[in-house]
Coordinates of C-alpha atoms and ligand atoms in Angstrom, one line a residue:
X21 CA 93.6 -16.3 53.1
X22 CA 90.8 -19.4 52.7
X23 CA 91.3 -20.6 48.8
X24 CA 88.2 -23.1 48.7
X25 CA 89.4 -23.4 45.5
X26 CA 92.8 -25.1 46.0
X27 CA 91.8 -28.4 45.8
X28 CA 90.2 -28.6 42.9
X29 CA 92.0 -28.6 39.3
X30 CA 92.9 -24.8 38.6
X31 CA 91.2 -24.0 35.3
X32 CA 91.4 -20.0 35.1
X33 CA 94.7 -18.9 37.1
X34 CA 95.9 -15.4 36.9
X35 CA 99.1 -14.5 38.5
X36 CA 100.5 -10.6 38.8
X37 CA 98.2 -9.3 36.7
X38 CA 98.3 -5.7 36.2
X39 CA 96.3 -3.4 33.5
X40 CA 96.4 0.4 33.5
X41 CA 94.1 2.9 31.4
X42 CA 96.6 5.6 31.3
X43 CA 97.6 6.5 34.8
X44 CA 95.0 4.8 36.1
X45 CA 96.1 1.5 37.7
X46 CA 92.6 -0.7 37.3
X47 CA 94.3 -4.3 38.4
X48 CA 96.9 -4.2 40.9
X49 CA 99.1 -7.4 41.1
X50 CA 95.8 -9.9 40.7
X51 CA 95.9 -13.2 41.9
X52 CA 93.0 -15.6 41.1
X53 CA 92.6 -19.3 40.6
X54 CA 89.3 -21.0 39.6
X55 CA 89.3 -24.4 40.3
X56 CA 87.4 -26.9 37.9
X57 CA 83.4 -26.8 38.7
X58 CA 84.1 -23.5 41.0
X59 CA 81.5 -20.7 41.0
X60 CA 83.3 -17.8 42.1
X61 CA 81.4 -14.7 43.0
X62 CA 83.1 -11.1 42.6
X63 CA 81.9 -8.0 44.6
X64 CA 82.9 -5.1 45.1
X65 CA 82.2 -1.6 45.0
X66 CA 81.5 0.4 41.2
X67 CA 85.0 1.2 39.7
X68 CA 86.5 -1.5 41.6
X69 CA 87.8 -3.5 38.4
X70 CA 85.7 -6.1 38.5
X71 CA 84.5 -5.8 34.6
X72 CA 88.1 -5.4 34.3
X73 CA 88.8 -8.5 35.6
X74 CA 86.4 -10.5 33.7
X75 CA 87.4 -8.6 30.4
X76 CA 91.2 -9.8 30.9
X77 CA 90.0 -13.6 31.3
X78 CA 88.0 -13.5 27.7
X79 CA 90.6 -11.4 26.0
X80 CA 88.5 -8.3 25.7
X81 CA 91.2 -6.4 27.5
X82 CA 95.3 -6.7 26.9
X83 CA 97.3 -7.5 30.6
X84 CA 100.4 -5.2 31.2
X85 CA 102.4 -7.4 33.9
X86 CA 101.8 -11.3 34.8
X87 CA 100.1 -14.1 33.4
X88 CA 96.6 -15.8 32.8
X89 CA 96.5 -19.3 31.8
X90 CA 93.5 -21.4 31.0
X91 CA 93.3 -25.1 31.8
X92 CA 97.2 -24.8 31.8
X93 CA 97.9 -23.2 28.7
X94 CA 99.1 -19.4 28.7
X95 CA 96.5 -17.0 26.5
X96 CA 98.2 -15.4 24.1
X97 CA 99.7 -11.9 24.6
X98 CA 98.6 -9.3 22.6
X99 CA 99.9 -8.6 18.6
X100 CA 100.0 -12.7 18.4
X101 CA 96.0 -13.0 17.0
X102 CA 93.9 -11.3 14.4
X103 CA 91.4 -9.8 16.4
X104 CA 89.2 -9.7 19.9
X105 CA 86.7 -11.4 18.0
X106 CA 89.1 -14.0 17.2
X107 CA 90.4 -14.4 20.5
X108 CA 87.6 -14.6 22.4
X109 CA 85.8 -17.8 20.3
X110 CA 89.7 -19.6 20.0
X111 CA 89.6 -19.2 23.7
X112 CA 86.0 -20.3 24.2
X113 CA 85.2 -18.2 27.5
X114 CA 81.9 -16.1 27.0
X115 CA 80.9 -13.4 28.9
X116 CA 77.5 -12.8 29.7
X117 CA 76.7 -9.4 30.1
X118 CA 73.7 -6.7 30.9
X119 CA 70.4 -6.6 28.5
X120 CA 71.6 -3.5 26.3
X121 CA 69.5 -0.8 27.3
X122 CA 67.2 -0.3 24.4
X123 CA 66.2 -3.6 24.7
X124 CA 64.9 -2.9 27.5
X125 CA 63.0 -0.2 26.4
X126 CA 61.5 -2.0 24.1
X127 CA 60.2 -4.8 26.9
X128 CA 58.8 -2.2 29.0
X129 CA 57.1 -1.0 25.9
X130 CA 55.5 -4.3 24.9
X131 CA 54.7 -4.5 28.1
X132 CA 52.6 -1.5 28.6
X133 CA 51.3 -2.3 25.6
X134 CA 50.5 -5.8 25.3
X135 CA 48.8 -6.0 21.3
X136 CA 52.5 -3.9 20.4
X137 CA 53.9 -7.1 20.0
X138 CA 50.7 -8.2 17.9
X139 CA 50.6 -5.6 15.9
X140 CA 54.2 -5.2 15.2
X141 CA 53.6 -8.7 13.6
X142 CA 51.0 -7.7 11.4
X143 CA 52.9 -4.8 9.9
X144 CA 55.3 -7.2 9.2
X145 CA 53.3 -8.7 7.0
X146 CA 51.8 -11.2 9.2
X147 CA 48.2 -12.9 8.6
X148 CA 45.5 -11.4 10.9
X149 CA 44.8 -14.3 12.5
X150 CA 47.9 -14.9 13.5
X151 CA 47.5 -15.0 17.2
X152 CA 45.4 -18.1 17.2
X153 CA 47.4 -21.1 19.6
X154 CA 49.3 -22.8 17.3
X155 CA 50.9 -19.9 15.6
X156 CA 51.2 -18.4 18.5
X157 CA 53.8 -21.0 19.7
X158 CA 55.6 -20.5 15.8
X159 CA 55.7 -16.9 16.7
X160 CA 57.3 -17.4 19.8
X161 CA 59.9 -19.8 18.5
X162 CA 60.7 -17.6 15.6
X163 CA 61.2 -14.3 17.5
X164 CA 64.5 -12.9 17.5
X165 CA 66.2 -12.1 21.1
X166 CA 65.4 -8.1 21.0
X167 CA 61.4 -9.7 21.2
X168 CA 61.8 -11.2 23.8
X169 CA 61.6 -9.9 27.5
X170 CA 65.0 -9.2 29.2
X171 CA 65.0 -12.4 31.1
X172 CA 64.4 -14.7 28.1
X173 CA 67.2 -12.9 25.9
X174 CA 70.0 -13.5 29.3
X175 CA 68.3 -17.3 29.2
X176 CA 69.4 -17.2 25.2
X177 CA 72.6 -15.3 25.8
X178 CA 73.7 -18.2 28.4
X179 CA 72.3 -21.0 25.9
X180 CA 74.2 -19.8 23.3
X181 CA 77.2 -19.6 25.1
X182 CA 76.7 -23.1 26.0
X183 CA 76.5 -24.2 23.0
X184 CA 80.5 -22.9 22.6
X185 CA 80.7 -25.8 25.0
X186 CA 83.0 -23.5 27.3
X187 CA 85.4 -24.7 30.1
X188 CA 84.5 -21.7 31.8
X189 CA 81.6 -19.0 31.8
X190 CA 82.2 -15.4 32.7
X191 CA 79.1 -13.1 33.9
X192 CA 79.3 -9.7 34.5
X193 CA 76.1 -8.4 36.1
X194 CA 73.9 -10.1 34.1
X195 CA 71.0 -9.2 35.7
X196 CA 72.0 -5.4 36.6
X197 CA 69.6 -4.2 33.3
X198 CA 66.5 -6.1 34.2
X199 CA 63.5 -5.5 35.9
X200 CA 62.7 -7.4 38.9
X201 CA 60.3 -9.6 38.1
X202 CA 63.2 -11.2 35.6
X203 CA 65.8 -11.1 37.8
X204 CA 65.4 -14.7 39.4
X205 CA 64.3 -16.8 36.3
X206 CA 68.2 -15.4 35.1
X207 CA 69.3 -16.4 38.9
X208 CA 67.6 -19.5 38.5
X209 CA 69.1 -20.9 35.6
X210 CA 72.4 -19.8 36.6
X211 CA 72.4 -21.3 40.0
X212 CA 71.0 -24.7 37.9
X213 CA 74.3 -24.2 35.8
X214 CA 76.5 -23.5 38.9
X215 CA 74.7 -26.9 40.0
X216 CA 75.3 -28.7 37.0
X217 CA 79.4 -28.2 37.6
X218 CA 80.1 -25.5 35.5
X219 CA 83.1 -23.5 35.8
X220 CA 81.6 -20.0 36.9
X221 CA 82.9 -16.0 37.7
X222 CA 79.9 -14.3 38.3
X223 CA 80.3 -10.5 39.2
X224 CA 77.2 -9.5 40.8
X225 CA 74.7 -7.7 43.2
X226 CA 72.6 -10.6 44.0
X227 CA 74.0 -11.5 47.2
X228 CA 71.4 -13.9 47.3
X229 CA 72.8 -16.0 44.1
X230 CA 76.0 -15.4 45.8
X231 CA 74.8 -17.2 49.4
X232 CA 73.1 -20.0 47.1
X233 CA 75.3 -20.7 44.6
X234 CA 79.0 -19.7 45.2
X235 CA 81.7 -21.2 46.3
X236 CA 83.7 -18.5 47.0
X237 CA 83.7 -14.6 47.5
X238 CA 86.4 -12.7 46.0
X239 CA 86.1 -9.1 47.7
X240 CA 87.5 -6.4 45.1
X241 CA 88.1 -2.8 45.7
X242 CA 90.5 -0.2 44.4
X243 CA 92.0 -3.1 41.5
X244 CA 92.8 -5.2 44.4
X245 CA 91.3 -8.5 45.9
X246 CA 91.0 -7.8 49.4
X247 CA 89.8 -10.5 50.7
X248 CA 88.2 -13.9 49.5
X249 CA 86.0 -16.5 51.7
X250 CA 83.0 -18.9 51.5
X251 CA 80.4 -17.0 51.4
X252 CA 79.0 -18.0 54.9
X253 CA 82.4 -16.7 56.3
X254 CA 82.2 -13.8 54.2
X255 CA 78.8 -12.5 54.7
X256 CA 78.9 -13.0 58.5
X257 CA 82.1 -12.2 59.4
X258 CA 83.7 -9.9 56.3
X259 CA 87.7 -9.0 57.9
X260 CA 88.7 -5.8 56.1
X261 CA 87.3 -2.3 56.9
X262 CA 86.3 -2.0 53.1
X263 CA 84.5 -5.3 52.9
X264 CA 82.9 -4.1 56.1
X265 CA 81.5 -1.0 55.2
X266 CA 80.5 -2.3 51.4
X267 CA 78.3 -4.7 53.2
X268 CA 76.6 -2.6 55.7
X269 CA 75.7 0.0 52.3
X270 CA 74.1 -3.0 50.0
X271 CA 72.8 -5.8 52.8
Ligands
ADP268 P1 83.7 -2.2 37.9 O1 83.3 -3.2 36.9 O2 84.2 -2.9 39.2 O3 82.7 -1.2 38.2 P2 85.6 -1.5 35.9 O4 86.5 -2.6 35.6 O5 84.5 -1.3 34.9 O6 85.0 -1.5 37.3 O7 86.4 -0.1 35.9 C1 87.5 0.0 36.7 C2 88.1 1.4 36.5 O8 88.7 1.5 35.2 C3 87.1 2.5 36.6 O9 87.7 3.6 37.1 C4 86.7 2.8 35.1 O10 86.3 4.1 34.9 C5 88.1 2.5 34.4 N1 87.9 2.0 33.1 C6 87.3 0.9 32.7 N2 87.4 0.7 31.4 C7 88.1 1.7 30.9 C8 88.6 2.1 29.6 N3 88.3 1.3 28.5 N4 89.3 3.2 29.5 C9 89.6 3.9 30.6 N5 89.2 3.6 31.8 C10 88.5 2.5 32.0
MG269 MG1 81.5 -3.5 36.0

């Protein structure tokens, strides 16, 4: 199995991890190290674990069997912290996840509608001439994220999870919820973060970002890893049967 990762510092290392919902078994036996400054990519097909996956790291989600250590030290198991909240900022790994639906409502709205926005200021008590330039630019600045179009609240989202200063950043289909058009200003920033050295786990369909920006390809199906690879190696010549036939659906 190719681990472009081992020669790098391991920062995120899980070993044996197992976590069931009831009978289901969601992560079988889950072996994974990041290496400092690695952007790992994680595929795989719907129901595959890979939320899952990402969950565990940040402490969303309790393990069952094995262990996940960060930069060397063990995270906690479960009935040792106050809270998920808790955990997740002591631990300092964010997630970024997909625009919340209504939020994207709301964009398409202003959108289709471009004096909403405008007005929805003025019944908010703003003057009428608000929209002249230079308060137009104080507008902006004092909007709050569910104003914004999808693709500036995932550029906020992954600024303010910055600003945890994090040894790691987890994504989880960050860009699943937006329209196309703001798919690759997202894509863009975070291949200029994977470029920048960040440690990165970036579930996602963009094979694209993946080519680009990853060092690696960890294949999921069925709770497992099946297979992990540069992406070059992955994309052209994919080993398993599933990996195969996942490929020839989405490319
Ligand atoms: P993916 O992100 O690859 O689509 P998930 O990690 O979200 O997969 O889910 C893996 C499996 O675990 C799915 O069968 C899903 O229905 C199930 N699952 C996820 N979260 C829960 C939960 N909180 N309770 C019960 N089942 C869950
Ligand atoms: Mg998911």
């Amino acid at each position: 199995m190719t681990e472009t990762g081992a020669s790098r510092r391991p920062l995120v290392v899980l070993d044996g991890v197992d976590k069931h919902f009831g009978a289901l078994h969601v992560l079988k036996h889950v072996d994974l190290s990041v290496g400092e400054g690695e952007v790992v990519v994680v595929i795989g097909p719907s129901g595959s674990g890979k939320s899952t996956l990402c969950r565990t790291i940040n402490r969303l989600e309790t393990i069952d069997a094995g262990t996940i250590t960060l930069d060397g030290r063990p995270l906690p198991s479960e009935g040792k912290e106050p809270g998920p909240a808790a955990r997740r900022r002591r631990h300092g790994v964010p997630v970024v996840q997909p625009v919340r639906a209504q939020d994207r409502a709301r964009q398409r709205d202003a959108r289709a509608d471009p004096g909403a926005r405008h007005l929805e200021g003025r019944r908010r008590g703003a003057r009428p001439r608000a929209c002249s330039n230079g308060s137009a630019s104080t507008s902006r600045r004092a909007s709050t994220p569910r104003r914004l179009s999808g693709g500036q609240q995932q550029r906020v989202a992954i600024a303010r999870a910055l600003a945890m200063d994090p040894k790691v950043m987890l994504f989880d289909e960050p860009t699943s919820a937006l329209d196309p058009e703001m798919i690759n200003e997202v894509l863009d920033t975070m291949t200029s973060l994977a470029r920048s050295g960040m440690t990165m786990v970036v579930v996602t369909h963009e094979m694209g970002f993946a080519r680009r920006a990853a060092d690696r390809v960890v294949f999921m199906a069925d709770g497992e890893i099946v297979e992990q690879a540069e992406p070059e190696t992955f994309f052209t010549a994919p080993r398993s049967d599933r990996a195969k036939d996942f490929l020839s659906k989405i490319l």
